[in-house]
Amino acid sequence: MANHAPYDERKSIGPTPDLAAKSVICLQLPHNSTGSDVIIYEKDADKAMTPASIVKLMTAVVAIEMASNFQLPKSFKLEIVPEDDVEGSGRNLHAGDRLSLGDSIANLLVPSSNVAANLIARTFGQMMLGSKTGTSHDAVQRFVAEMNTTARNIGMTKSQFLNPHGLAVRGQRSTARDLSLLVKKCLIYGPITRVWGTKAFSIGITGPVPRRLVLKSAFHSSTRRAVPEFSLPQYLGGKTGTLWPAIFNLASVSATKSGGICVSVSLGSPTVEERYHDYLKLVDLSNELARGTV
């Protein structure tokens, strides 16, 4: 999908939905590259918030761009080292495991693997440093610096990234408006869009313990446990960001019933259930706009 023109700066053009999230933006993308994105609704969209694992979308974008810059072959594989291990979601890789960049991104986004985030950041950070004399920490920090440069380049002026996985750290921040720009950036990258809406995805691991690994979507799994009637008929993809027990974020892309595309970002929903219902309300609002009823 082509890059889109700047926002139509109007505020909410529809009825005000009752949302639990602290900060929200929902916009309709134009049908062609000459149009403007129309903001359907926003609520404190410039409020600085913790993005949590939505950070991983930027990690994926930078990795893909670096792979292109370094002209890496499709056969290129990343290898886990002990320093990549970290607590939290998607802890499914071990030292010595080797996997392709595409599978690394799948593991980053589908089960939201923090280990994959460190793997990607360290590998490409080392390439940017141009030497293997630096520590894993140095390499990761070089990669994070590139994340912040990329953020500025796409207009994310109120964001600051401090790690590649989104685990809580003082000073790491973004806004719903900034993250909507990141989501739109992701739409042009096949390695991201091919996996980010899937319920499950299989990847191949080589190394000391070769195996196939079936990845389960952190978003689908967590929401289905909390909401038995969980259904996402219009969901195309995106990324959750969760810091238990009370911060539940979602950056998403959805198809409207008229065939259009809407991007919605909700930050700070207080429960999994409320994150899900916030999402549905924003999609409903986008459908109403598409039908011309707002």
Coordinates of C-alpha atoms in Angstrom, one line a residue:
M1 CA 0.0 0.0 0.0
A2 CA 1.3 3.4 -0.9
N3 CA 2.2 6.1 1.7
H4 CA -0.8 8.3 2.4
A5 CA -1.1 12.1 2.5
P6 CA -1.4 13.9 5.8
Y7 CA -4.4 13.8 8.0
D8 CA -7.6 15.7 7.4
E9 CA -7.2 17.7 10.6
R10 CA -10.9 17.7 11.5
K11 CA -11.7 16.3 14.9
S12 CA -14.4 13.6 15.5
I13 CA -16.9 13.6 12.6
G14 CA -19.2 11.1 14.1
P15 CA -21.0 10.4 17.4
T16 CA -18.8 10.2 20.5
P17 CA -18.4 6.5 21.5
D18 CA -18.2 5.5 25.1
L19 CA -14.7 4.2 25.4
A20 CA -12.7 2.9 28.4
A21 CA -9.3 3.7 26.8
K22 CA -7.5 6.8 28.0
S23 CA -6.1 7.8 24.6
V24 CA -7.6 6.9 21.2
I25 CA -7.4 7.7 17.5
C26 CA -9.4 6.2 14.7
L27 CA -9.0 7.2 11.0
Q28 CA -10.1 6.2 7.6
L29 CA -7.5 5.8 4.9
P30 CA -8.1 7.2 1.5
H31 CA -8.8 5.0 -1.5
N32 CA -5.8 6.5 -3.4
S33 CA -2.5 8.1 -2.6
T34 CA -3.7 11.6 -3.3
G35 CA -6.4 11.7 -0.6
S36 CA -6.0 12.5 3.1
D37 CA -6.6 10.3 6.0
V38 CA -9.9 11.3 7.7
I39 CA -9.9 11.3 11.5
I40 CA -13.1 9.7 12.5
Y41 CA -12.6 10.1 16.2
E42 CA -9.9 11.0 18.7
K43 CA -9.6 11.3 22.4
D44 CA -6.5 12.7 24.0
A45 CA -4.6 11.4 21.0
D46 CA -1.4 13.3 21.9
K47 CA -1.3 12.0 25.5
A48 CA 2.1 10.4 26.2
M49 CA 1.5 6.8 27.2
T50 CA 3.5 3.6 27.5
P51 CA 3.2 1.7 24.2
A52 CA 4.2 -1.6 25.7
S53 CA 4.6 -4.3 23.0
I54 CA 3.3 -2.1 20.2
V55 CA 7.0 -1.0 20.2
K56 CA 7.6 -4.3 18.3
L57 CA 6.1 -2.9 15.2
M58 CA 8.9 -0.3 15.0
T59 CA 11.4 -3.1 15.7
A60 CA 10.1 -5.0 12.7
V61 CA 10.1 -2.0 10.4
V62 CA 13.7 -1.1 11.2
A63 CA 14.8 -4.7 10.8
I64 CA 13.2 -5.0 7.4
E65 CA 14.8 -1.7 6.3
M66 CA 18.2 -2.7 7.6
A67 CA 18.0 -6.0 5.8
S68 CA 17.4 -4.2 2.6
N69 CA 20.2 -1.7 3.2
F70 CA 22.7 -4.5 3.9
Q71 CA 21.3 -6.4 0.9
L72 CA 21.0 -9.6 3.0
P73 CA 20.2 -12.8 1.0
K74 CA 17.0 -14.7 1.7
S75 CA 19.1 -17.4 3.2
F76 CA 20.4 -15.1 6.0
K77 CA 19.6 -16.4 9.5
L78 CA 19.8 -14.9 12.9
E79 CA 21.2 -16.9 15.9
I80 CA 20.1 -16.7 19.5
V81 CA 22.8 -16.0 22.1
P82 CA 22.3 -16.2 25.9
E83 CA 22.1 -12.4 26.2
D84 CA 19.0 -12.4 24.1
D85 CA 16.9 -14.1 26.7
V86 CA 14.5 -11.9 28.6
E87 CA 11.3 -12.4 30.7
G88 CA 7.8 -12.0 29.4
S89 CA 5.8 -13.1 26.4
G90 CA 7.0 -15.4 23.7
R91 CA 9.9 -17.0 25.6
N92 CA 10.2 -19.8 23.1
L93 CA 13.8 -19.6 21.8
H94 CA 17.1 -20.9 23.2
A95 CA 20.8 -20.2 22.7
G96 CA 21.9 -21.7 19.4
D97 CA 18.5 -21.6 17.7
R98 CA 18.8 -20.2 14.2
L99 CA 15.9 -18.7 12.2
S100 CA 15.3 -16.6 9.1
L101 CA 14.5 -12.9 9.4
G102 CA 10.9 -13.6 8.2
D103 CA 10.4 -16.2 10.9
S104 CA 12.0 -13.9 13.5
I105 CA 9.5 -11.2 12.6
A106 CA 6.7 -13.7 12.8
N107 CA 7.8 -14.7 16.3
L108 CA 8.2 -11.1 17.2
L109 CA 4.6 -10.2 16.2
V110 CA 2.4 -13.3 16.6
P111 CA 3.2 -14.5 20.2
S112 CA 4.9 -11.1 20.9
S113 CA 8.3 -12.7 21.7
N114 CA 10.6 -10.4 23.7
V115 CA 13.5 -12.8 23.0
A116 CA 12.9 -12.3 19.2
A117 CA 13.0 -8.6 19.8
N118 CA 16.4 -8.8 21.4
L119 CA 17.6 -11.2 18.8
I120 CA 16.6 -8.8 16.0
A121 CA 17.9 -5.7 17.7
R122 CA 21.3 -7.2 18.7
T123 CA 21.9 -8.7 15.2
F124 CA 21.2 -5.6 13.2
G125 CA 22.7 -3.3 15.9
Q126 CA 26.0 -5.2 15.5
M127 CA 25.8 -4.8 11.8
M128 CA 25.3 -1.0 12.2
L129 CA 28.2 -0.8 14.6
G130 CA 30.4 -2.5 12.0
S131 CA 32.3 -4.5 14.5
K132 CA 31.9 -7.5 16.8
T133 CA 33.9 -5.9 19.6
G134 CA 30.9 -4.2 21.1
T135 CA 28.7 -5.9 23.7
S136 CA 25.2 -7.1 23.1
H137 CA 23.9 -4.1 25.1
D138 CA 25.8 -1.7 22.8
A139 CA 24.4 -3.4 19.7
V140 CA 20.8 -3.3 21.1
Q141 CA 21.2 0.4 21.9
R142 CA 22.5 1.2 18.4
F143 CA 19.4 -0.5 17.0
V144 CA 17.1 1.5 19.4
A145 CA 18.8 4.7 18.2
E146 CA 17.8 3.7 14.7
M147 CA 14.2 3.1 15.9
N148 CA 14.1 6.7 17.2
T149 CA 15.5 8.0 13.9
T150 CA 12.9 6.1 11.9
A151 CA 10.2 7.5 14.2
R152 CA 11.2 11.0 13.5
N153 CA 11.4 10.4 9.8
I154 CA 7.8 9.3 9.7
G155 CA 6.5 12.1 11.9
M156 CA 6.4 10.4 15.3
T157 CA 7.5 13.6 17.1
K158 CA 6.2 12.7 20.6
S159 CA 7.7 9.1 20.8
Q160 CA 10.8 7.9 22.5
F161 CA 11.9 4.3 22.3
L162 CA 14.3 2.8 24.9
N163 CA 14.2 -0.9 24.1
P164 CA 13.0 -3.1 21.2
H165 CA 10.4 -5.2 23.1
G166 CA 8.3 -2.7 25.0
L167 CA 8.9 -4.0 28.6
A168 CA 8.2 -1.2 31.1
V169 CA 11.0 1.3 31.4
R170 CA 10.8 4.9 32.6
G171 CA 10.8 7.4 29.7
Q172 CA 9.6 5.0 27.0
R173 CA 6.5 6.7 25.5
S174 CA 4.4 7.3 22.5
T175 CA 1.0 8.6 21.6
A176 CA -2.1 7.2 19.8
R177 CA -1.5 9.7 16.9
D178 CA 2.2 8.7 16.6
L179 CA 1.4 5.0 16.7
S180 CA -1.2 5.4 13.9
L181 CA 1.6 6.7 11.7
L182 CA 3.6 3.6 12.6
V183 CA 0.7 1.3 11.7
K184 CA 0.4 2.9 8.3
K185 CA 4.1 2.5 7.8
C186 CA 3.8 -1.2 8.5
L187 CA 1.3 -1.6 5.7
I188 CA 4.0 -1.4 3.0
Y189 CA 6.0 -4.4 4.4
G190 CA 5.0 -7.9 3.4
P191 CA 6.9 -9.6 6.2
I192 CA 4.7 -7.8 8.7
T193 CA 1.3 -7.9 7.0
R194 CA 1.6 -11.6 6.2
V195 CA 1.5 -12.6 9.9
W196 CA 0.1 -9.8 12.0
G197 CA -3.5 -10.8 11.7
T198 CA -3.0 -14.6 12.0
K199 CA -4.2 -16.8 14.8
A200 CA -1.3 -19.2 14.3
F201 CA 1.8 -19.4 12.2
S202 CA 4.5 -22.1 11.8
I203 CA 8.2 -21.3 11.7
G204 CA 11.3 -23.4 11.2
I205 CA 14.2 -23.5 13.7
T206 CA 17.6 -24.9 12.9
G207 CA 20.7 -25.3 15.1
P208 CA 21.3 -27.8 17.9
V209 CA 17.6 -28.6 18.3
P210 CA 15.9 -28.3 14.9
R211 CA 12.2 -28.2 15.0
R212 CA 9.0 -26.6 13.7
L213 CA 7.4 -24.1 16.1
V214 CA 3.7 -23.2 15.9
L215 CA 3.2 -19.7 17.1
K216 CA -0.1 -18.8 18.7
S217 CA -1.4 -15.2 18.5
A218 CA -1.1 -13.5 21.9
F219 CA -4.0 -11.2 21.0
H220 CA -6.4 -13.9 19.9
S221 CA -5.5 -16.2 22.8
S222 CA -5.7 -13.6 25.6
T223 CA -8.9 -12.1 24.3
R224 CA -10.7 -15.4 23.7
R225 CA -9.9 -16.4 27.3
A226 CA -11.5 -13.2 28.6
V227 CA -14.4 -12.9 26.1
P228 CA -16.0 -16.2 25.1
E229 CA -17.9 -14.6 22.2
F230 CA -14.7 -13.1 20.8
S231 CA -15.0 -12.5 17.1
L232 CA -13.0 -10.2 14.8
P233 CA -14.6 -10.5 11.3
Q234 CA -13.1 -7.2 10.1
Y235 CA -9.7 -7.3 11.7
L236 CA -6.8 -7.4 9.3
G237 CA -3.9 -7.1 11.7
G238 CA -2.0 -5.1 14.2
K239 CA -0.3 -5.4 17.6
T240 CA -1.3 -5.4 21.2
G241 CA 0.6 -3.9 24.0
T242 CA 0.0 -5.2 27.5
L243 CA 1.4 -4.3 30.9
W244 CA -0.5 -6.2 33.6
P245 CA -2.7 -5.6 35.5
A246 CA -4.3 -2.5 34.0
I247 CA -2.8 -1.3 30.7
F248 CA -4.1 -2.9 27.6
N249 CA -3.3 -1.3 24.2
L250 CA -4.2 -2.1 20.7
A251 CA -3.0 -0.7 17.3
S252 CA -5.0 -2.2 14.5
V253 CA -6.0 -2.2 10.9
S254 CA -9.5 -3.2 9.9
A255 CA -11.6 -3.5 6.7
T256 CA -14.8 -1.5 6.7
K257 CA -17.9 -3.1 5.3
S258 CA -17.7 -0.8 2.3
G259 CA -14.3 -2.1 1.4
G260 CA -12.2 0.7 2.9
I261 CA -9.5 0.5 5.6
C262 CA -9.5 2.1 9.0
V263 CA -6.6 2.4 11.5
S264 CA -7.4 2.5 15.2
V265 CA -5.2 2.9 18.2
S266 CA -6.4 2.6 21.8
L267 CA -4.1 3.1 24.7
G268 CA -4.9 2.4 28.3
S269 CA -8.0 0.2 28.2
P270 CA -8.2 -1.1 31.8
T271 CA -9.0 -4.7 31.0
V272 CA -8.8 -7.2 28.1
E273 CA -12.5 -7.1 27.7
E274 CA -12.7 -3.3 27.6
R275 CA -9.8 -3.3 25.0
Y276 CA -11.8 -5.6 22.8
H277 CA -15.1 -3.6 23.2
D278 CA -13.2 -0.4 22.6
Y279 CA -11.9 -1.8 19.3
L280 CA -15.4 -3.0 18.2
K281 CA -16.9 0.5 18.9
L282 CA -14.2 2.1 16.7
V283 CA -14.8 -0.3 13.9
D284 CA -18.5 0.4 14.1
L285 CA -17.9 4.1 13.9
S286 CA -15.8 3.6 10.8
N287 CA -18.5 1.5 9.2
E288 CA -21.0 4.2 9.9
L289 CA -18.8 6.7 8.2
A290 CA -18.3 4.4 5.2
R291 CA -22.1 4.1 4.9
G292 CA -22.5 7.9 5.0
T293 CA -24.5 7.8 8.2
V294 CA -22.2 10.2 10.1

